[in-house]
Coordinates of C-alpha atoms in Angstrom, one line a residue:
M49 CA 102.9 103.5 127.9
P50 CA 105.3 104.7 125.3
P51 CA 103.9 105.6 121.8
A52 CA 103.8 102.9 119.2
L53 CA 106.4 104.8 117.2
Q54 CA 108.6 107.8 118.1
V55 CA 110.8 109.4 115.4
T56 CA 113.3 112.2 116.3
G57 CA 115.7 114.1 114.1
L58 CA 115.5 111.8 111.1
D59 CA 117.8 112.7 108.2
K60 CA 118.1 111.1 104.7
A61 CA 119.9 112.2 101.6
Y62 CA 120.4 110.2 98.4
T63 CA 122.9 112.8 97.1
P64 CA 125.3 114.5 99.6
G65 CA 124.0 118.0 100.5
V66 CA 120.6 117.4 99.0
P67 CA 118.5 116.2 101.9
V68 CA 115.2 114.3 101.4
L69 CA 114.5 114.2 105.1
E70 CA 115.9 116.8 107.4
D71 CA 115.4 116.8 111.2
F72 CA 112.1 115.1 110.7
S73 CA 110.1 114.1 113.9
F74 CA 106.9 112.1 114.1
E75 CA 104.8 110.3 116.7
L76 CA 102.3 107.5 116.3
A77 CA 100.1 106.6 119.3
R78 CA 98.9 103.1 119.9
G79 CA 95.6 102.4 118.2
E80 CA 95.9 105.7 116.1
V81 CA 95.5 106.3 112.4
H82 CA 98.0 109.2 111.7
A83 CA 97.8 110.7 108.2
L84 CA 100.8 112.1 106.3
M85 CA 100.3 114.8 103.7
G86 CA 102.7 116.7 101.4
S87 CA 103.2 117.7 97.8
N88 CA 105.3 115.5 95.5
G89 CA 108.8 115.2 96.8
A90 CA 108.0 116.2 100.4
G91 CA 109.7 113.0 101.7
K92 CA 106.6 110.8 102.5
S93 CA 107.5 107.7 100.7
T94 CA 111.1 107.9 101.8
F95 CA 110.1 108.1 105.4
A96 CA 107.8 105.0 104.9
K97 CA 110.6 103.0 103.2
I98 CA 113.0 103.7 106.1
L99 CA 110.4 102.5 108.6
A100 CA 109.8 99.4 106.5
G101 CA 113.5 98.5 106.3
L102 CA 113.9 99.2 102.6
L103 CA 116.2 102.2 103.2
P104 CA 118.8 103.1 105.8
R105 CA 118.5 106.4 107.7
D106 CA 121.5 108.7 107.8
A107 CA 120.8 110.1 111.2
G108 CA 118.2 110.4 113.9
R109 CA 116.5 108.0 116.3
I110 CA 113.5 105.7 115.9
E111 CA 111.8 104.0 118.8
L112 CA 109.2 101.1 118.3
H113 CA 107.0 100.6 121.4
G114 CA 109.8 102.3 123.5
S115 CA 112.8 100.3 122.1
A116 CA 115.4 101.3 119.6
Y117 CA 114.5 100.4 116.1
A118 CA 116.8 100.1 113.1
P119 CA 115.6 97.4 110.6
R120 CA 118.1 96.1 108.1
S121 CA 115.6 94.6 105.8
K122 CA 111.8 94.5 105.0
A123 CA 111.8 91.0 106.5
E124 CA 113.2 92.2 109.8
A125 CA 110.7 95.1 109.9
S126 CA 107.9 92.6 109.3
R127 CA 109.1 90.4 112.1
L128 CA 109.0 93.3 114.4
G129 CA 105.5 94.2 113.4
I130 CA 105.7 96.8 110.7
A131 CA 104.1 96.2 107.3
L132 CA 104.2 98.4 104.3
V133 CA 101.5 98.5 101.6
L134 CA 102.8 100.5 98.6
Q135 CA 100.6 102.1 95.9
E136 CA 102.8 100.1 93.4
L137 CA 101.5 96.7 93.5
N138 CA 104.0 93.9 94.5
L139 CA 101.9 90.7 93.8
V140 CA 103.4 87.9 91.8
P141 CA 101.0 87.6 88.9
T142 CA 101.7 84.0 88.1
L143 CA 101.1 82.8 91.7
S144 CA 97.7 82.3 93.1
V145 CA 96.0 84.7 95.5
A146 CA 96.5 82.3 98.3
E147 CA 100.2 81.9 97.6
N148 CA 100.7 85.7 97.4
L149 CA 98.9 86.1 100.8
F150 CA 101.3 83.7 102.6
L151 CA 104.4 84.0 100.4
A152 CA 106.7 84.5 103.4
G153 CA 105.3 81.5 105.3
L154 CA 103.5 78.9 103.2
P155 CA 102.0 76.1 105.5
Q156 CA 104.2 73.0 104.7
R157 CA 104.8 69.5 105.7
W158 CA 107.7 67.4 104.6
G159 CA 108.6 70.1 102.2
L160 CA 105.1 70.1 100.5
V161 CA 102.6 72.9 100.6
R162 CA 99.5 71.9 102.6
R163 CA 97.0 73.2 100.1
R164 CA 93.8 72.7 102.0
E165 CA 95.2 74.6 105.0
L166 CA 96.5 77.3 102.8
A167 CA 93.1 77.7 101.1
E168 CA 91.3 77.9 104.4
A169 CA 93.7 80.5 105.8
A170 CA 93.4 82.5 102.6
R171 CA 89.7 82.6 102.6
A172 CA 89.7 84.0 106.2
A173 CA 92.2 86.6 105.2
L174 CA 90.2 87.6 102.1
E175 CA 87.1 87.9 104.3
T176 CA 88.7 90.7 106.3
V177 CA 88.8 92.9 103.1
G178 CA 85.5 92.0 101.6
L179 CA 86.8 89.4 99.1
G180 CA 85.1 86.3 100.6
D181 CA 83.7 85.5 97.3
L182 CA 87.1 85.2 95.6
D183 CA 88.6 81.8 94.9
P184 CA 92.0 81.7 96.6
A185 CA 93.3 79.6 93.7
T186 CA 92.8 82.4 91.2
P187 CA 96.1 83.6 89.7
A188 CA 96.8 87.2 91.0
G189 CA 97.4 88.5 87.5
R190 CA 93.8 87.8 86.5
L191 CA 92.4 90.2 89.0
G192 CA 91.6 93.8 88.4
I193 CA 93.8 96.5 90.0
G194 CA 91.3 97.3 92.8
R195 CA 91.1 93.7 93.8
Q196 CA 94.9 93.4 93.6
Q197 CA 95.2 96.3 96.0
L198 CA 92.8 94.6 98.5
V199 CA 94.9 91.4 98.3
E200 CA 98.0 93.5 99.1
I201 CA 96.2 94.9 102.2
A202 CA 95.0 91.5 103.2
A203 CA 98.6 90.2 103.0
A204 CA 99.8 92.9 105.3
L205 CA 97.0 92.1 107.9
V206 CA 97.8 88.4 108.0
E207 CA 101.2 89.2 109.3
H208 CA 99.6 90.4 112.6
S209 CA 101.3 93.7 112.2
T210 CA 101.1 96.3 115.0
I211 CA 101.8 99.2 112.7
L212 CA 100.5 99.4 109.1
I213 CA 101.9 101.9 106.6
L214 CA 99.4 102.5 103.8
D215 CA 100.8 104.5 100.9
E216 CA 97.8 105.7 98.8
P217 CA 95.8 102.6 99.6
T218 CA 92.6 103.7 97.9
A219 CA 94.0 104.9 94.6
A220 CA 92.5 102.0 92.6
L221 CA 89.4 101.2 94.9
T222 CA 85.7 101.9 94.4
G223 CA 83.6 103.7 96.9
P224 CA 82.3 100.5 98.6
E225 CA 85.8 99.0 98.6
I226 CA 87.0 102.3 100.3
E227 CA 84.3 102.1 102.9
L228 CA 85.1 98.5 103.6
L229 CA 88.8 99.3 104.1
F230 CA 87.9 102.2 106.4
A231 CA 85.6 99.9 108.5
R232 CA 88.5 97.4 108.8
L233 CA 90.8 100.2 110.0
D234 CA 88.3 101.2 112.6
Q235 CA 88.3 97.6 113.9
L236 CA 92.1 97.4 113.9
K237 CA 92.3 100.7 115.9
A238 CA 90.0 99.1 118.5
E239 CA 92.4 96.1 118.7
G240 CA 95.3 98.5 119.3
V241 CA 96.9 98.4 115.9
S242 CA 98.2 101.7 114.6
A243 CA 98.5 102.9 111.0
I244 CA 100.3 105.6 109.0
Y245 CA 98.0 106.7 106.2
I246 CA 99.8 108.5 103.4
S247 CA 97.3 110.1 101.1
H248 CA 96.5 113.4 99.3
R249 CA 92.7 112.7 99.5
M250 CA 91.5 115.2 102.1
D251 CA 88.0 113.7 102.4
E252 CA 89.3 110.3 103.3
I253 CA 91.8 111.7 105.8
A254 CA 88.9 113.6 107.5
R255 CA 87.0 110.3 107.7
V256 CA 89.7 107.8 108.8
A257 CA 92.5 109.8 110.5
D258 CA 92.9 110.8 114.1
R259 CA 95.7 113.3 113.4
V260 CA 97.4 114.7 110.2
T261 CA 101.0 115.7 109.8
V262 CA 102.0 118.0 107.0
M263 CA 105.4 117.6 105.4
R264 CA 107.3 120.0 103.2
D265 CA 110.9 119.6 101.8
G266 CA 111.6 116.7 104.1
R267 CA 110.6 118.5 107.3
R268 CA 107.5 118.4 109.5
V269 CA 105.5 121.6 109.1
A270 CA 102.6 121.0 111.5
T271 CA 100.5 118.3 113.2
H272 CA 96.8 118.8 113.7
A273 CA 93.8 116.8 115.0
S274 CA 92.2 115.9 111.7
G275 CA 88.9 117.6 112.5
E276 CA 90.5 121.0 113.4
V277 CA 92.0 121.8 110.0
G278 CA 90.5 122.3 106.6
P279 CA 91.8 122.0 103.1
P280 CA 92.8 125.6 102.6
Q281 CA 95.1 125.6 105.5
L282 CA 96.6 122.3 104.6
V283 CA 97.4 123.5 101.1
R284 CA 99.0 126.6 102.5
E285 CA 101.1 124.5 104.8
M286 CA 102.2 122.2 102.0
C287 CA 103.1 125.0 99.7
G288 CA 104.9 127.2 102.4
A289 CA 103.9 130.1 104.6
E290 CA 104.9 132.7 102.0
I291 CA 103.2 132.0 98.7
A292 CA 104.4 134.4 96.1
E293 CA 102.7 134.7 92.8
R294 CA 105.1 133.8 90.0
T295 CA 104.8 135.4 86.6
Q296 CA 108.5 134.7 85.7
R297 CA 107.9 133.8 82.2
G298 CA 104.6 133.9 80.3
H299 CA 104.6 136.8 77.7
G300 CA 108.3 137.5 78.5
R301 CA 109.7 134.1 78.4
G302 CA 113.3 134.0 79.7
R303 CA 113.3 136.3 82.7
S304 CA 113.7 133.6 85.2
H305 CA 117.0 131.6 85.1
G306 CA 118.5 134.4 83.1
R307 CA 117.2 132.9 79.7
S308 CA 116.2 135.7 77.4
T309 CA 117.6 134.8 74.0
A310 CA 114.5 133.1 72.7
A311 CA 111.9 135.4 74.2
S312 CA 111.2 137.6 71.2
D313 CA 111.5 134.8 68.6
A314 CA 109.1 132.7 70.5
E315 CA 106.6 135.5 70.7
A316 CA 106.9 136.1 67.0
T317 CA 106.7 132.4 66.1
A318 CA 103.9 131.4 68.4
G319 CA 100.5 130.7 66.8
A320 CA 97.9 133.4 67.0
P321 CA 94.9 132.4 69.2
D322 CA 92.6 131.9 66.2
E323 CA 95.1 129.7 64.4
E324 CA 94.6 126.0 64.2
P325 CA 96.4 124.5 67.3
A326 CA 99.4 122.4 66.8
L327 CA 97.8 119.7 69.0
A328 CA 94.2 119.6 70.0
V329 CA 93.0 116.9 72.4
R330 CA 89.3 116.3 73.0
D331 CA 87.6 114.2 75.7
L332 CA 90.5 111.7 75.8
R333 CA 89.8 108.7 77.9
A334 CA 92.0 105.8 78.9
D335 CA 91.0 103.3 81.6
S336 CA 90.4 105.1 84.9
A337 CA 93.5 107.1 84.8
V338 CA 92.5 109.5 82.0
R339 CA 88.8 110.6 82.4
G340 CA 87.8 113.0 79.6
V341 CA 90.9 115.2 79.1
S342 CA 90.6 118.2 76.7
F343 CA 93.3 120.8 75.9
E344 CA 95.1 122.6 73.0
V345 CA 98.8 123.5 72.5
R346 CA 99.6 126.2 70.0
R347 CA 102.8 126.5 67.9
G348 CA 105.6 128.1 69.9
E349 CA 103.9 127.5 73.2
I350 CA 105.1 125.5 76.3
L351 CA 102.1 124.1 78.1
G352 CA 102.9 122.6 81.5
I353 CA 100.8 120.0 83.2
A354 CA 101.0 119.9 87.0
G355 CA 99.5 117.4 89.4
L356 CA 100.0 114.8 92.1
I357 CA 101.7 111.5 91.3
G358 CA 98.9 109.3 90.1
S359 CA 96.8 112.2 88.8
G360 CA 97.0 110.9 85.2
R361 CA 99.6 113.1 83.8
T362 CA 101.9 110.4 82.4
E363 CA 98.9 108.3 81.3
T364 CA 97.6 111.2 79.3
L365 CA 100.9 111.6 77.4
R366 CA 101.1 107.9 76.7
A367 CA 97.5 107.6 75.6
L368 CA 97.6 110.4 73.1
F369 CA 101.0 109.2 71.8
G370 CA 99.4 105.7 71.2
A371 CA 101.7 104.0 73.7
D372 CA 98.8 102.9 75.8
P373 CA 95.3 102.2 74.3
A374 CA 92.7 105.0 74.5
E375 CA 89.1 104.2 74.9
G376 CA 87.7 107.3 73.4
G377 CA 88.3 110.9 72.4
E378 CA 90.2 112.7 69.6
V379 CA 93.8 113.7 69.0
R380 CA 94.3 116.3 66.2
I381 CA 97.6 117.6 64.7
A382 CA 97.6 120.8 62.7
G383 CA 97.9 120.2 58.9
R384 CA 97.3 116.5 59.2
A385 CA 93.9 115.9 57.7
G386 CA 92.5 112.5 57.2
L387 CA 94.0 110.9 60.3
P388 CA 92.0 108.4 62.5
P389 CA 90.5 110.2 65.6
R390 CA 93.4 109.0 67.8
F391 CA 96.7 107.2 67.4
R392 CA 96.6 103.4 67.7
S393 CA 100.4 103.0 68.0
P394 CA 103.5 105.1 68.6
A395 CA 104.5 104.6 65.0
A396 CA 101.3 106.4 63.9
A397 CA 102.0 109.3 66.3
V398 CA 105.6 109.6 65.1
A399 CA 104.4 109.6 61.5
A400 CA 102.1 112.5 62.4
G401 CA 104.9 114.6 63.9
L402 CA 104.7 113.7 67.6
A403 CA 107.7 113.0 69.8
L404 CA 107.6 111.5 73.3
I405 CA 110.4 112.0 75.8
P406 CA 109.4 109.5 78.4
E407 CA 109.8 109.8 82.2
D408 CA 112.1 106.6 82.4
R409 CA 114.6 107.4 79.6
K410 CA 116.7 104.4 80.5
H411 CA 113.9 101.9 80.2
D412 CA 111.7 103.5 77.6
G413 CA 113.8 106.0 75.7
L414 CA 117.2 104.5 75.0
L415 CA 119.1 101.5 73.8
L416 CA 121.7 101.7 76.6
E417 CA 124.3 99.3 75.1
Q418 CA 124.0 100.9 71.6
S419 CA 126.2 103.9 70.5
I420 CA 125.3 107.5 70.7
A421 CA 125.0 107.6 67.0
V422 CA 122.6 104.7 66.8
N423 CA 120.4 106.2 69.6
A424 CA 120.4 109.7 68.1
T425 CA 119.4 108.6 64.6
L426 CA 117.0 105.8 65.5
A427 CA 113.8 107.6 64.4
A428 CA 115.2 108.7 61.0
I429 CA 117.0 105.6 59.7
P430 CA 115.6 105.8 56.1
R431 CA 117.2 109.2 55.8
H432 CA 120.6 107.7 56.3
A433 CA 120.3 104.9 53.7
R434 CA 120.8 104.5 50.0
G435 CA 119.1 101.9 48.1
G436 CA 117.7 100.4 51.2
V437 CA 121.1 100.0 52.9
L438 CA 122.1 102.0 55.9
R439 CA 125.2 104.2 55.3
P440 CA 127.2 104.5 58.5
A441 CA 128.9 107.7 57.2
L442 CA 125.5 109.4 56.7
E443 CA 124.4 108.3 60.1
T444 CA 127.5 109.4 61.9
E445 CA 127.5 112.9 60.2
A446 CA 123.8 113.4 61.1
A447 CA 124.5 112.3 64.7
R448 CA 127.5 114.6 64.9
R449 CA 125.6 117.7 63.8
V450 CA 122.6 117.2 66.2
C451 CA 124.9 116.2 69.2
D452 CA 127.2 119.2 68.6
R453 CA 124.1 121.4 68.4
L454 CA 122.9 120.1 71.8
G455 CA 126.2 120.0 73.4
V456 CA 126.3 116.3 74.1
A457 CA 129.5 115.7 76.1
R458 CA 131.2 112.5 74.8
R459 CA 134.4 110.7 73.9
S460 CA 133.1 109.7 70.5
L461 CA 129.8 109.0 68.8
D462 CA 130.7 105.3 69.1
Q463 CA 130.5 105.5 73.0
P464 CA 127.6 103.5 74.5
V465 CA 124.9 105.8 75.6
A466 CA 124.9 104.0 79.0
E467 CA 128.1 105.7 79.8
L468 CA 126.7 109.1 79.5
S469 CA 125.4 111.3 82.4
G470 CA 121.7 111.6 82.9
G471 CA 121.7 115.1 81.3
N472 CA 123.5 113.9 78.3
Q473 CA 121.3 110.9 77.9
Q474 CA 118.4 113.2 77.9
K475 CA 120.0 115.2 75.2
V476 CA 120.4 112.1 73.0
V477 CA 116.7 111.4 73.2
V478 CA 115.8 114.9 72.2
A479 CA 118.4 114.7 69.4
R480 CA 116.6 111.8 67.9
W481 CA 113.3 113.7 67.5
L482 CA 115.1 116.8 66.1
L483 CA 116.5 114.6 63.4
R484 CA 113.1 113.2 62.8
G485 CA 111.7 116.7 62.4
A486 CA 109.0 116.3 65.0
E487 CA 106.6 119.3 65.5
V488 CA 105.0 118.5 68.8
F489 CA 107.2 117.4 71.8
L490 CA 105.8 115.6 74.8
F491 CA 108.1 115.9 77.7
D492 CA 107.5 113.7 80.8
E493 CA 109.6 114.8 83.7
P494 CA 112.5 116.0 81.5
T495 CA 114.7 117.1 84.3
R496 CA 114.4 114.2 86.6
G497 CA 117.8 112.8 87.6
I498 CA 119.9 115.5 86.0
D499 CA 122.1 118.1 87.6
V500 CA 121.5 121.9 87.9
A501 CA 123.8 122.7 84.9
A502 CA 122.0 120.1 82.7
K503 CA 118.7 121.5 83.7
E504 CA 119.7 125.0 82.5
T505 CA 120.8 123.5 79.2
L506 CA 117.4 121.7 78.8
Y507 CA 115.5 124.9 79.7
E508 CA 117.5 126.7 76.9
L509 CA 116.6 123.9 74.5
L510 CA 112.9 124.2 75.4
D511 CA 113.2 127.9 74.5
E512 CA 114.9 127.1 71.3
L513 CA 112.2 124.6 70.2
A514 CA 109.4 127.0 71.1
A515 CA 111.2 129.8 69.1
Q516 CA 111.3 127.5 66.1
G517 CA 107.5 127.1 66.4
R518 CA 107.4 123.6 67.9
A519 CA 104.6 122.9 70.4
I520 CA 105.7 121.6 73.7
L521 CA 103.6 119.7 76.3
M522 CA 105.7 119.2 79.6
V523 CA 104.7 117.2 82.6
S524 CA 106.7 118.0 85.8
S525 CA 106.3 117.3 89.5
D526 CA 108.4 120.3 90.2
L527 CA 105.8 123.1 90.3
S528 CA 108.4 125.8 90.6
E529 CA 110.0 124.6 87.4
L530 CA 106.6 124.8 85.5
L531 CA 106.1 128.3 86.9
S532 CA 109.4 129.3 85.4
V533 CA 109.2 127.5 82.1
A534 CA 105.6 127.3 80.9
D535 CA 103.4 129.9 79.2
R536 CA 100.3 128.2 80.5
I537 CA 99.8 125.5 83.2
L538 CA 97.0 122.8 83.4
A539 CA 96.4 121.2 86.8
M540 CA 95.3 117.6 86.7
S541 CA 93.5 115.9 89.5
A542 CA 92.1 112.3 89.6
G543 CA 92.3 111.9 85.8
R544 CA 90.7 115.2 84.8
I545 CA 91.8 118.8 84.1
A546 CA 91.0 120.7 87.3
G547 CA 92.2 124.2 86.3
E548 CA 94.0 126.2 83.7
F549 CA 96.3 129.0 84.8
T550 CA 98.1 131.8 83.0
P551 CA 100.9 134.0 84.3
E552 CA 98.5 136.8 85.1
S553 CA 96.6 134.7 87.7
W554 CA 98.6 131.8 88.6
S555 CA 100.2 131.1 92.1
E556 CA 101.7 128.0 93.7
E557 CA 98.8 127.8 96.2
A558 CA 96.1 128.0 93.6
I559 CA 97.7 125.4 91.4
T560 CA 98.3 123.1 94.4
A561 CA 94.7 123.5 95.5
A562 CA 93.4 122.5 92.0
A563 CA 95.7 119.5 92.0
F564 CA 94.0 118.2 95.3
S565 CA 90.5 119.2 94.3
G566 CA 89.5 116.1 92.4
Y567 CA 90.1 113.8 95.5
R568 CA 88.0 115.7 98.1
S569 CA 84.7 114.0 97.0
R570 CA 86.1 111.0 95.2
A571 CA 84.8 108.5 97.6
A572 CA 81.2 109.7 97.4
N573 CA 81.4 109.9 93.6
A574 CA 82.9 106.5 93.4
S575 CA 80.2 105.1 95.6
H576 CA 77.5 106.7 93.5
S577 CA 79.0 105.3 90.3
E578 CA 79.4 101.8 91.7
T579 CA 75.7 101.8 92.7
A580 CA 74.6 103.0 89.3
T581 CA 76.8 100.7 87.1
P582 CA 78.7 98.0 89.0
P583 CA 81.5 96.7 86.9
P584 CA 82.3 92.9 86.7
P585 CA 84.4 91.7 89.6
E586 CA 87.2 90.6 87.3
T587 CA 87.7 94.1 85.8
R588 CA 87.3 96.2 89.0

């Protein structure tokens, strides 16, 4: 019999000449759980979305049970037996659990939903994932994240799919919930159902997968029987066969990328080791994403944070900035005595000298329909007013100075910021905080979505800020970028700091290994925690 899925020579590029998948091949046997591993940006999620009908492929052939397969939509893929469960939840919070489970096919008669039949079918579906005690009439939005994830999985199972694609399915689950899911996968395998299991949790892959395929830069690197390969080899394959230690910056900031103008100034400006740190974070905790994070950033220093998607990097920045509530810990700013132990709002953080350049600048960082001048001066409005009245001439002059300094390409300062390129939009966000006079800059994926030239300009700006004595905390999924920009790098894993690296000792392999380390025994730890202090069902 042909395999459940055969993929040959698959190509996909969002931007011409920049492949996300290149000549990728993959095979999934009937009744097999086949794990996919790879660092951020390896192409795992893109591959899953192509299979699920969410994205078209550019080239290559896909066969489903021996027949050509080219779905034009998620609905078509579902009809053909492929179901995708993403890490990002897709439930409709205002609808009931039962309605979410059967959203594509509610039992009806004469145009009316048959509620009793729906409730009975929903209870049977919930039983398969250990949620038999859950009332199907409960609004999905009232459930905790873990239960919402299980409902998503149950919804995929009720479609009687022959292939399940599970993208980080256990990210929000407790130990017992994980074991329940694995038991269900074992049962499905015995029934001939196949699964593609995308995860970076090596202990889970060893438990549930028959084979594991490693991806790097959109290509298949290797495929192994899951019991024949250990974490060190998998990490080497994800990073590349030749792992060179990179000490490109560190004490001589500027050697990589040809940027050397700020090196000596930054060294002279950077705070001494015994000087009060510009930013000190102690035991910061926020929900389950940030689990006791501590670090310091000195004046004139660029501190990078590496880690896998979902490791808690963005959540750490948002919690210390007050954008998300923190449950515990301290955030201290040099020279700012008498502040509360942590910031309760972004306004309090801004007043203390912090600036956040968010990952999604269009959604969280800019007023897209407003002008460049308005966006650039938004954080310093009182400085451009007289007698409580905003003076457009003062606002425009301040915006002109800072935009000229950063090289914002524009027709005029009245141009809507939505019309700018991604790189120039990023510069406008930075311009706002320069006018505000921020001392600590929090950059979350600052080069995402901008071209190479704009990246170089941003790197030069980071150098300049550090040379002025500003402290910089930078999250990036591009490890090579951090290795060339940062003075130190922290690796986050499963909500905690898993390692600290300096140019004298860092390597791509060591940092990647640290980023994966927190997930190797997660299931066992979660199971122990669940036994000791079980949380209420509604908050799990």
